[in-house]
Structure formats: structure tokens, C-alpha cells
Amino acid sequence: MKRQIPIMLAIIASVCPVIAFFFPDRWINEWFNQRLDAWMVIIASFALLLGIVSMIQVNIHKIRRRARGWGFSIIILVTFTLMAAFGLFGGQGERADGSLYPFTWMFQFVFSPLQATMFSLLAFYVASASYRAFRVRNVEATLLLIGALIIMVGRIPLGTLIHPLVPDIAEWVMKFPNTAAQRGIIIGAALGAASMSVRVMVGIERPYMGKS
Amino acid sequence: MELQLPGFGQWIAAFFTLFVFSFLYKDNILYRFAESVFAGVSFGYYIGLAYINTLEPNLFSPLFGDFSSNWSLLIPFAFGVLLYLRYVPKLAWISQWSLAVYIGYYIGVNLLQRLHGEILPQTKGTMLPLNVEFGQLIGNLVVIVGVITVLIYFFFSSPHRGPLKPAARTGIYFLMISFGASFGYTVMGRISLLIGRLTFLVDEWARPLVATVFGG
Amino acid sequence: MSWADRLLFVDRRIIFLFVFVGALVPIIAPIGLGVTVSPPVQQVFDRIEEMQPGDAVMIAFDYGPSDGPELDPMANSILRHCHFRGVKVVGLSLFPLGGVDMAIARMRQLADELGAADGVGWVNLGYKDGAQAPMKAMGENIASVFPTDANGVPYEEIAMLEGLRNYNNFEMAISLATSILGEWWINLVNAQFGIDVAIGTTAVSAPKYYAYMEAKQTLGVIGGMKGASEYEELVERHYPQAKGLSRTATMGMDVQSIVHLVIIFFILFGNLMFIVTRGKKEAK
């Protein structure tokens, strides 16, 4: 039982969208499939929040053990509670008087600058990596370098000033050799993913069972 | 335009921006503080986001507002709650039911996306005409040769011998040009993010501050 | 250690400083370089240009704050374009990490700068979890997954949404996407429901979308800050009312020019040092 029920459920859930695709106007679509889509939105919402339980457990554990950096765990839990409370007991967006709800205020002035700045650090690292690691050691690396230089020059306003054809060369590289390579990757990855899907659909692969 | 000192929000945002930038010099406590706030706020954001946008309007409001018409929502509600049984060791096996439905559904959708939305149209898109004007002919040949050789490189994982060897090699060359282009774009993307932060610091924080204090 | 080696292993903070200064100077003192428009962006613009007043476009804000500098200006210029053409905009988001707030901010900006009112020119349906599930559901009935807009007003009570039941009632869908969401708009929504899909994406993702565009699965790609600056240019060229509105991507491209030059210099200089040191090592 413990093994059969999840396998049966997975097979049914995976076959439903496939049947709906092939019989779009039949009763199964109207009666069941649309409802299933709307239900999945709700289940996905619960699933999205799953990781939060682990996050709370890990940080409480760290504080209890006074592990290294436990003070930061307190900051994580306090800011987490505050933000969650703003979300659960307030609104989102603007109030009627034009002021922001605290949830949106926190997003705009705390979350937003932090996330954006963390990612912007990559600008510096990409520059330093370009200097240290981008070497013309062989044909492959040279092609990599040429591809990069064409785009880096062809996609900036200065490229046009160098020669009016420069942006066209960049566009040609994107449209033909780049498309060919990306298409090979898309088809290759899709074949792999599709065969993996089939393995799950027939119960050979069971990612929902965990390691047990 | 009337100049004003930056608002409280701008000050907070500016400080957090500078705290994160301080990492470029070296790891320090201000960066660690900003990092922890970011982690906490992100997780809290998920809760508020899911509640305000999905759980409240799609589940709680219809279920408790008009139970007789929406009782069937108890089914996804139950499956959603069951997911959390994985944290109760004795009942963890029941959470597999929910997980099976969740993963199963997305596997089915994904299969169609890949076969019908990628493999078929992308293959069709590679069947290009060769009776076209010269410039287009060259382009079409590049695409056809490129796709085939890249696929040969991917799919013949045994040592490349005979005619496969030059074909797979050509495939690598196509990949390298494309990865190079991607690298060029990545540089552009990363700099865009830096521009965003510096524009904020200069235009929304420093400029009004300097102008007000020094009467610009 | 030779002088060339020493240059090769220079403290990376010195490189950081070059990047920082290269980016900061054009922000403080803008240069004002021109913009050339590429076909993938032109195609998206032309498709909206063909529409009639009263037609509807769906815009998915599938990105977060870290993509704002690239995708915010795209969103601004597409929203302005739709407003000038009298095209109705239905905004929504399927990206969890901030998508709905990006949508709120962009639509608020449209209301502030052009007076487009909520519920008249545009509606923001908010965010839903589950990505492909709402994408599929909207093929039959949008209200089945978006029972209310972002302010909690029921779908049926919003006059602008009357007659907009599913994808069939829209001229096109535009996904402003980071991550894989843009691909799903193509391989699921376009493939299964036939609606035209255009993609505005971060520069990092742009190369992949060319493969979809060349297979006619998406009608155009607006890639990164460069693509955004092109759209800003097109809107201003065709609509004099847009003059004077913010053009953050166009300004940003000045900075890109300088920093790209800095990085290209470092790449070439690094290789020169590499060749010099290799030559010496081989001689030894």
C-alpha cells in the first residue's frame, strides 16, 4: 500500500494533462482537467513554502547550539517573522491614500536593493574572470573569445561608431551559428527530459518516494 | 524642481546597497548583516506572497465564503497540507501522496512541452530551403550543419571515430561561438545590474542629498 | 616573479576599481550615444503597431528586482506604447521572487506619467503560484485561476475585462522573463493555444531565444538593456508624446559602452601577458 498509492497517484496525475491535450473538447477536459489546473495552483503554493520549515529548523538549531554565527540566525528569524507578518496581516501595493503597505515598502526598500546589489557584484567578478581566465589556449578558446568580442562590441552604441556593419555582424552571429548551437542544445535537452518524463509516468523513476 | 532630502526608504536602501558593495573590499560584518536580513526577508516574502496572491483569493476566500459551491477545494487544500507531514517522521510516508500528484502533474505537462513545444517545432525549423538567394543559403547551411553536428557531439558519447570525429569537432566549434556570444551577453547583463544600483545611489540618494545640503 | 606575471596576478580589487569608475563616470556625466534598432525588437514593436484601439495584450511580469535594470525599461516602453495605441493591457506575474511587485511598480509609473487609470487602460491580475498550471488554465478561463485582480476586485466586476475570457481574446502575450518562464510561454502557451508570444528577456537568456524566434515560435525577442534601449527609441520615434519620458536603458547603454571597453581591454591585455609569459617559459 505504502508503495502502490503514490505510484498510482503519480501515474494518474501525469496522464491527465496528456489526455486533455489529445482530447481538448471532451468531457474529461471540462469536468476534470481544468479543475486539476486550478487545484495545482493551490498545491504548488503549499509546495513553495515547504523549504521554510527547514530554514526555521536549521536556524533555531544553530541558535540553541550557539553555533558560529548564531547571531545572524537571530537576524534571519526576526526579519523573516516581521516580513511574514506584514504579508499575512496587511495588504500589498498602495493604500487608498497613496502610501505603501508595509509588505510592499519592505519589498521596495529592503528586499529589492539587497537582491539587486547581490547580483550586481557579479559585474565585478565577470570582469576579473575575463582578465584572468579568458585565454586563447586553443581553437575552441579562440572561437569563444571571438564570439564574445563580436557581441561585446556589436551590441554597444560604440560598435556602430566603429563601423556601421558591426551591429549587423553581431546579429548574423546570433541568427545563424548561435541559433544552430542553441537549437542543438534545446533538442538534445528536450529529448533527455522527455524520456525522463516517460520513465516517471510509467513508474520506473520515482522522485516523489525519496531515498527510502 | 523642488529638491528634497532622500526619504527614509532611500536611506535604508542606500545603506543596504553600500553594505553589500563592501564585500568587494573584503568579507565583513556589515555584509553579513545585510545577507542575513536578505535571507529572512526573502523567506518572509514568500509567505506573504503565497498568502495574499494565491491561498487567500484561490482557496480560503471561496472555501469559507461559499462552502457549498466550492467544497471541492478541500481536495487541493488537503493535498497541500499533507505535504508538511514529511516533517512528522512517523507520518512522512503520507506526504508522498501529495508529492506524487504534484510531481506527476508537472511531469505530464513537461512531456508535452518538450515533445510538442520544442522537439517538433525546432526540428521543423531546421528543415530549411536551399533554393534561396546566396546570403540566405549560407545562413541556412550554417544552421543545418550546426544543429546536426551539435547533436552528434551530444548523442554519441562513445569515443568519436571515423566521420563522427570531424562532425563532433565541428559541433564543438558551433557551441564555442554560441557560448562566446552568451558570455558577451552575460557581461552586458551583469553590468546592467551594476548600472541599476549605481544609478539608484547617484540619482535617488547622492544627488538630492548633495543638492539639498550644498544648495545645488 | 617577472613583471608580466605580476601584472597577470594583480589584486582583483584593482580590476574592480576600474569597472566601478568606468560605470560611475557616464552615470554622473551622460554621453548620449545613438541607438540602432535590430530586427527582433522591431518585430515586436510592429506587432503592437498593427493593433487597433480596444485590442488586448497580456503582459507577464516574470522577473524580480535583480533583473529590473534590464526589464523595467522594457516594461515601461511597452506599456507606454500600448497606452498610446489605445491597446488594453492585462498584467500578471508567474515569477515568485518579486514579479507581482515589479508589475505593481511599472503600472503605477504608467499611471503617474501618462494618467492611465487602473481598470481603464490596464488591469493588474497579480501573481499565481504553479507557473504551468495557471498558464494552462488561462487557455480555457482566466478567471478560474485569477478570480480577482491584485486589489481583490472580482474578475467579473472589472468592466475592462469584459469579453476577455481566455487567450483567444488577446492579440498577443508578452513575457518579460528571467529564468525559464519565457520558454514555457513559448513551448506551452504558444505551442498549445496558438497565441502570438513575444519575449523580453535578460541579456543572459537572449541567445537561447534566437532559436525559438528563428523557428517562428516567438515573434520577437527584446534582449537585455540593449533591446530595451531599442524599444525606447522606437516609441519615441513614432510617438512625440513620449519625448521627455525617462529612458533609463538608453542612458545605461552609454555606461555599457565604457565598461565593455574596459573589459575588452582587460581580456586583450590578459592574453598579451599570457603570450609573453608563455613565450618566456617555453624559452626556458
Coordinates of N, CA and C in Angstrom, one line a residue, chain A residues 208, chain B residues 79 82-87 91-100:
Chain A
Y208 N 9.3 11.1 -6.2 CA 8.4 11.5 -5.1 C 8.6 10.6 -3.9
Chain B
F79 N -4.3 18.0 0.0 CA -3.0 17.6 -0.6 C -1.9 18.6 -0.2
L82 N -1.0 17.9 3.5 CA -0.3 16.6 3.6 C 1.2 16.7 3.3
L83 N 1.6 17.6 2.4 CA 3.0 17.8 2.1 C 3.8 18.0 3.3
Y84 N 3.2 18.7 4.3 CA 4.0 19.0 5.5 C 4.2 17.9 6.5
L85 N 3.5 16.8 6.2 CA 3.7 15.6 7.1 C 5.1 15.0 6.9
R86 N 5.8 15.5 5.9 CA 7.2 15.0 5.8 C 8.1 15.4 7.0
Y87 N 7.6 16.4 7.7 CA 8.3 16.8 8.9 C 7.9 16.0 10.2
L91 N 4.6 9.9 10.1 CA 3.6 10.0 9.0 C 4.2 10.5 7.7
A92 N 5.5 10.6 7.6 CA 6.2 11.2 6.5 C 5.7 10.5 5.2
W93 N 5.4 9.2 5.2 CA 5.1 8.4 4.0 C 3.8 9.0 3.4
I94 N 2.9 9.5 4.2 CA 1.7 10.1 3.6 C 2.0 11.3 2.7
S95 N 3.0 12.1 3.1 CA 3.3 13.2 2.3 C 3.7 12.9 0.8
Q96 N 4.1 11.6 0.7 CA 4.5 11.1 -0.7 C 3.3 11.1 -1.6
W97 N 2.1 11.0 -1.1 CA 0.9 11.1 -1.9 C 0.8 12.4 -2.6
S98 N 0.9 13.5 -1.8 CA 0.8 14.8 -2.3 C 2.0 15.1 -3.3
L99 N 3.2 14.6 -2.9 CA 4.3 14.9 -3.7 C 4.2 14.1 -5.1
A100 N 3.6 12.9 -5.0 CA 3.4 12.2 -6.3 C 2.4 12.9 -7.2

